[in-house]
Coordinates of C-alpha atoms and ligand atoms in Angstrom, one line a residue:
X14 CA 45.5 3.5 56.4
X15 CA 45.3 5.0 52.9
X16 CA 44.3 2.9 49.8
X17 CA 44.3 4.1 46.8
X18 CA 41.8 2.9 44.5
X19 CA 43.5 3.9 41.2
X20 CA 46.4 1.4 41.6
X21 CA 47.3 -0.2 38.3
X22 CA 45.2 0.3 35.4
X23 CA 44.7 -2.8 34.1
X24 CA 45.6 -5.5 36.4
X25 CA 43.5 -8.0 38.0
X26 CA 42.5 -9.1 41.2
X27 CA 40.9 -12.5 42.0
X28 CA 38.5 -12.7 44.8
X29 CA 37.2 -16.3 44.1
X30 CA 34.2 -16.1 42.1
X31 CA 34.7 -12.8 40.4
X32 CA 37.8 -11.2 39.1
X33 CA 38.5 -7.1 39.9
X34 CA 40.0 -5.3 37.1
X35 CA 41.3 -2.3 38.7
X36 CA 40.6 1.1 36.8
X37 CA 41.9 4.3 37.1
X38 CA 39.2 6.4 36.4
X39 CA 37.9 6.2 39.6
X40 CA 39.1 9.1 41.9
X41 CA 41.3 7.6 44.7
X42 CA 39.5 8.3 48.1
X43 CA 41.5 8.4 51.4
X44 CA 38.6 8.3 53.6
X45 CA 39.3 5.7 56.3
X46 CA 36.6 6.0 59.2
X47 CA 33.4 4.3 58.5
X48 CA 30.3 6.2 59.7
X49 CA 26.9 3.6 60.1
X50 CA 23.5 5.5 59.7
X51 CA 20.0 3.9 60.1
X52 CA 18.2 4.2 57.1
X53 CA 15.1 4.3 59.1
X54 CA 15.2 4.3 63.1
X55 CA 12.2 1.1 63.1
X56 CA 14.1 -0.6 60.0
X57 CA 16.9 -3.1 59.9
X58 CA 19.3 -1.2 57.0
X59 CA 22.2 0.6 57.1
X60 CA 23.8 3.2 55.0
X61 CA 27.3 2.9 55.4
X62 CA 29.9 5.5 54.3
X63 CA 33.7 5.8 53.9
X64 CA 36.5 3.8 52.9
X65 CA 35.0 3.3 49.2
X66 CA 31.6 3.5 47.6
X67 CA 28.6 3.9 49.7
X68 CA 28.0 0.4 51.1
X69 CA 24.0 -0.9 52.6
X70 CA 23.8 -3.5 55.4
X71 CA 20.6 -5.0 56.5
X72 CA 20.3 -7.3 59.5
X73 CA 18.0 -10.1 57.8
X74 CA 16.6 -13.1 60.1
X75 CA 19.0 -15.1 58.6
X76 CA 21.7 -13.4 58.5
X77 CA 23.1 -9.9 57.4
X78 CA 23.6 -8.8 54.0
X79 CA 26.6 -6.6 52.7
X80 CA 26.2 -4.5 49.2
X81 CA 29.6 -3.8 48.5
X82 CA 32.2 -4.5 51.2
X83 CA 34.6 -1.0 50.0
X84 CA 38.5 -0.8 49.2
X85 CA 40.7 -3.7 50.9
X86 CA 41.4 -3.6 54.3
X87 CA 37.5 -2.5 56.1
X88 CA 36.5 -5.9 56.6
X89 CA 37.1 -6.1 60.1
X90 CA 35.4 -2.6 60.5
X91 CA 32.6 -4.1 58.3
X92 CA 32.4 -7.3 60.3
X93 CA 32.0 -5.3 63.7
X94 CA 29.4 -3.2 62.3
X95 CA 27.4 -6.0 61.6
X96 CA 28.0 -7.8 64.9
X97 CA 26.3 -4.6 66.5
X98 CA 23.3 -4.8 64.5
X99 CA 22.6 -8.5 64.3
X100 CA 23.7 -12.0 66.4
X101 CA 23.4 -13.1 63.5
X102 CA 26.5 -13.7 60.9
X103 CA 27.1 -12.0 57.8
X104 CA 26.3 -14.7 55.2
X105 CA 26.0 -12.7 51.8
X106 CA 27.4 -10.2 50.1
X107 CA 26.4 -8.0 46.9
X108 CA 28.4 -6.0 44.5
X109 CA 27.0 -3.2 42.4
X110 CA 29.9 -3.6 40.3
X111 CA 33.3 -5.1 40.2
X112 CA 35.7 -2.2 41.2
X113 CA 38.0 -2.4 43.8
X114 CA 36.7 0.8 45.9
X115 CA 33.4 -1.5 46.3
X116 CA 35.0 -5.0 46.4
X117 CA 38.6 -4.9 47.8
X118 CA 37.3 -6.3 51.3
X119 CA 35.6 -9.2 49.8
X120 CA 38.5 -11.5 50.4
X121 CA 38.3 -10.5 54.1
X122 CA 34.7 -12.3 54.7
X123 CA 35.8 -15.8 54.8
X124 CA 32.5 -16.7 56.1
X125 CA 30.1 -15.1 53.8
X126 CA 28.2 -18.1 52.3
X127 CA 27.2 -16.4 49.0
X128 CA 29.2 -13.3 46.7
X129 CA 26.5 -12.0 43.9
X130 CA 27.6 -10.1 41.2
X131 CA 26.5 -9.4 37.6
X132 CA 27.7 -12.9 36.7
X133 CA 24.2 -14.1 38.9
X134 CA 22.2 -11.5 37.3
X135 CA 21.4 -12.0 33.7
X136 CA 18.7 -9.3 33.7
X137 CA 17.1 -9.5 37.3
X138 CA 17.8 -11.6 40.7
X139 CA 15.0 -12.0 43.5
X140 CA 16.9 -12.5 46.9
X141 CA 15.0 -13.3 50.4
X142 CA 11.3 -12.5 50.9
X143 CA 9.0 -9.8 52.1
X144 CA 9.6 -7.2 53.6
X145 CA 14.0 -7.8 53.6
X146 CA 13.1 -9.2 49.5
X147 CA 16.0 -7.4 47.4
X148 CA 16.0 -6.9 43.4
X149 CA 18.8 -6.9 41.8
X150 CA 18.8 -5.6 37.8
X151 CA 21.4 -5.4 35.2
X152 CA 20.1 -2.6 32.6
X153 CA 22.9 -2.5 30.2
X154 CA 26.2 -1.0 30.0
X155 CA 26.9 2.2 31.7
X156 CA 29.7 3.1 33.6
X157 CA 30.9 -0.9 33.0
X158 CA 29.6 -3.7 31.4
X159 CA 28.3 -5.3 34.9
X160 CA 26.6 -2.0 36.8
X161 CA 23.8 -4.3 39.3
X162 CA 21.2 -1.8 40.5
X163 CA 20.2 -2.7 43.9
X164 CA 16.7 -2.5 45.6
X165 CA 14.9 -3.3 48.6
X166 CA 11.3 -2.3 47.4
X167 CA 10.0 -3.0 51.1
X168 CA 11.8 -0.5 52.2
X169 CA 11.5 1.9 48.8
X170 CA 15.5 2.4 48.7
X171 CA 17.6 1.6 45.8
X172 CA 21.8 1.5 45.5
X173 CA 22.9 2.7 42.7
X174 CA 26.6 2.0 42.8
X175 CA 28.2 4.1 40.1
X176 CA 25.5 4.2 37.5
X177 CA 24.7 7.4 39.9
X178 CA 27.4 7.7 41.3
X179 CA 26.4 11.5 42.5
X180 CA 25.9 14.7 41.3
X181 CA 29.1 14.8 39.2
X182 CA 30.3 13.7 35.7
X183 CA 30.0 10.4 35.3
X184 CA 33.3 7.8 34.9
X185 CA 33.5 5.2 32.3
X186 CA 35.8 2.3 32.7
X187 CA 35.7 1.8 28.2
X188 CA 38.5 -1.3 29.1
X189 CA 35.3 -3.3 31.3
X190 CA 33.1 -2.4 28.9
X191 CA 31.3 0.9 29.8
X192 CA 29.6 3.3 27.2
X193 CA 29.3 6.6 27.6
X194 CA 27.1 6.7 24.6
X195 CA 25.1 4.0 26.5
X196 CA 24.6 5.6 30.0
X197 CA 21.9 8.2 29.5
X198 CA 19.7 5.1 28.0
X199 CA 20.7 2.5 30.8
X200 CA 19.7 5.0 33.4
X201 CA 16.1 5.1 31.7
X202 CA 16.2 1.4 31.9
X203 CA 16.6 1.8 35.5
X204 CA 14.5 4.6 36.4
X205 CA 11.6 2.7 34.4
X206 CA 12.2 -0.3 36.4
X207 CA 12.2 1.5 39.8
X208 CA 8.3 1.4 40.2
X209 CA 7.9 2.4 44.1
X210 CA 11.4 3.6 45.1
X211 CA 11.8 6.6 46.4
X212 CA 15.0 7.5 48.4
X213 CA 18.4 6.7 45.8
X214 CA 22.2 6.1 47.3
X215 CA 24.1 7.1 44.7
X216 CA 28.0 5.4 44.9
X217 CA 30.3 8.3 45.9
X218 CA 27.5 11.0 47.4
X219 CA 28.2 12.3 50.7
X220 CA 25.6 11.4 53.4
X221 CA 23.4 14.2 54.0
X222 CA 23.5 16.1 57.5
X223 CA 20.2 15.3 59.6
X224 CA 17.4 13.0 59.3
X225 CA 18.6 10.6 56.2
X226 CA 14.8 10.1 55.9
X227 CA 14.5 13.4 54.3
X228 CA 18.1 14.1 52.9
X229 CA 18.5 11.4 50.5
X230 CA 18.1 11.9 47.2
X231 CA 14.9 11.1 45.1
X232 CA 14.2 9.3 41.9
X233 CA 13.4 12.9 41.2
X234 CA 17.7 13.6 41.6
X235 CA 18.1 10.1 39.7
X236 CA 15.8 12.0 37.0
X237 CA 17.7 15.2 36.9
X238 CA 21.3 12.8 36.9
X239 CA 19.6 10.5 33.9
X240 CA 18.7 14.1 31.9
X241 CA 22.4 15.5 33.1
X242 CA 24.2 12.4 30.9
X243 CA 21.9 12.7 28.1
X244 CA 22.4 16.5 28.1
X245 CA 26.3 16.5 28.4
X246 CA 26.3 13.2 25.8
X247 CA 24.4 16.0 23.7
X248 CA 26.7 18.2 24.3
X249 CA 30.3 16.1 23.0
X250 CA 28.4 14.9 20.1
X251 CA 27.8 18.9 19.0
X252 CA 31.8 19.4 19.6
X253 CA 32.5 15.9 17.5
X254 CA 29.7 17.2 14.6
X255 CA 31.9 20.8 14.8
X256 CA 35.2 18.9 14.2
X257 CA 36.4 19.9 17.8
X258 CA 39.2 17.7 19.3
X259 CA 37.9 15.7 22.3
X260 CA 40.6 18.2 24.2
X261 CA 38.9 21.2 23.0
X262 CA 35.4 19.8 23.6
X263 CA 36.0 19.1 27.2
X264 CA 37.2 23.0 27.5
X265 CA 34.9 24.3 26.2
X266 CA 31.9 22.5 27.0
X267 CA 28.8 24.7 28.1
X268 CA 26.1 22.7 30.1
X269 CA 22.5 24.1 31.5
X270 CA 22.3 26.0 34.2
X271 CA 20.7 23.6 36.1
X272 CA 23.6 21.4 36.5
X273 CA 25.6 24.0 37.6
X274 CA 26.3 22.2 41.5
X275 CA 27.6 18.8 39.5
X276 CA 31.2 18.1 40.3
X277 CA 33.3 17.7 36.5
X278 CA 36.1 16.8 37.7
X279 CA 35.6 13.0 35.3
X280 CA 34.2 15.7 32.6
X281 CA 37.6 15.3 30.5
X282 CA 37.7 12.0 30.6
X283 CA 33.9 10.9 30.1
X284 CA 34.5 13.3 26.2
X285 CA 37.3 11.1 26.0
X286 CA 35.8 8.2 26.4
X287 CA 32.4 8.9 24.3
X288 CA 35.0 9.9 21.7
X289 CA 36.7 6.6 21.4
X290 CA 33.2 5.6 20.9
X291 CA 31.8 7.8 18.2
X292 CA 35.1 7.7 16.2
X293 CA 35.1 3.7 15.7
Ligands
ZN23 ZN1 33.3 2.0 39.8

């Protein structure tokens, strides 16, 4: 099965108590095998990959949770990953944002007794206790309007959905709301909120081989991506000052070395987007 995530710019799913605008900014992904990976061999969260944005589910004692449930179609694969790590059902559901690569399945979880988004979270959201207690914050606009950072500071592990979406240039959906302008300052938001965290999922970053204990990325990577944005925004507003076109600024943009392993494949259309901002 193959679903494209950029399917029509514009239009809009329902999925009860949020609505999906689909954008076209995201890469389309045809991943379609879901791969489940202990966060922590004594722990109760999973990291799972494929099929869409990274997705986390934790087996809670009163039921499991789901942040983000991927592109349409994997809830059944969802639903039997959850059976094998709990006898319990899967009750809630999170999403780091409303894009249809991290909500598509939604509708599948008839069951699921509560869906959180950023319309629950006005600027943070406390959700179960102790040790399985998750934080949800909204820091401001970034890639959308609605990017929910979410933590489980018993564990130390934040998702980032695509406010980190990985090493690579980030997207902007400007029709929901993102800012490119805006995204180096949300991320400092979020990395000054963070107290205590210390492994980050990015959205789109490809498990590491190995102990995930040791290969995940850092607040020290979230550090380097929040200097990355600020750097490349930089960078666009020096082509804008020099009368460049935004064309011409994406060609010939020149960025540290030490951001020489991040993916630019969004890099044209992240100039674009900042851009449309600077020019209004
Ligand atoms: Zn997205």
């Amino acid at each position: 099965m193959i679903v494209c995530a950029a399917l029509i710019a514009g239009s809009v799913i329902d999925v009860g108590r949020i609505s999906i605008s689909v954008f076209a900014g995201q890469p389309a992904r045809s991943d379609t095998t879901l791969r489940s990976q202990s966060l922590d061999v004594s722990d109760n969260l999973y990291l799972i990959s494929g099929g869409g944005g990274n997705s986390l589910m934790m087996a809670g004692d009163e039921g499991v949770v789901l942040v983000d449930t991927k592109r349409a179609g994997f809830g059944k694969a969802l639903l039997d990953i959850a059976s094998s790590i709990s006898d319990q059902p899967l009750t809630t559901i999170i999403h780091t944002h409303g894009h249809p690569d991290h909500t598509g399945s939604t509708p599948e979880f008839t069951e699921a007794r509560q869906i959180i988004g950023r319309d629950r979270v006005r600027d943070r959201l406390s959700l179960l206790d102790g040790r399985d207690r998750i934080e949800l914050y909204y820091l401001g606009r970034a890639h959308t309007n609605g990017d929910v950072v979410v933590t489980f500071p018993g564990k130390r592990i934040a998702l980032m959905g695509d406010l980190f979406p990985g090493k690579m240039a980030p997207s902007v959906d400007v029709a929901n709301g993102g800012s490119g302008v805006a995204f180096p300052e949300t991320l400092t938001r979020v990395i000054e909120e963070l107290k205590g965290i210390n492994r980050i999922i990015p959205g789109h970053a490809v498990p590491p081989p190995g102990s995930p204990l040791r290969g995940w990325m850092t607040m020290a990577d979230l550090q380097e991506y929040a200097d990355f944005t600020r750097d490349f925004l930089a960078a666009v507003r020096d082509a804008f000052a020099k009368g460049r076109t935004a064309d011409e600024a994406a060609a010939g943009l020149t960025l540290p070395d030490r951001y020489k392993a991040y993916a630019l494949d969004n890099a044209k259309a992240y100039v674009q987007a900042v851009y449309g901002e600077i020019e209004r």
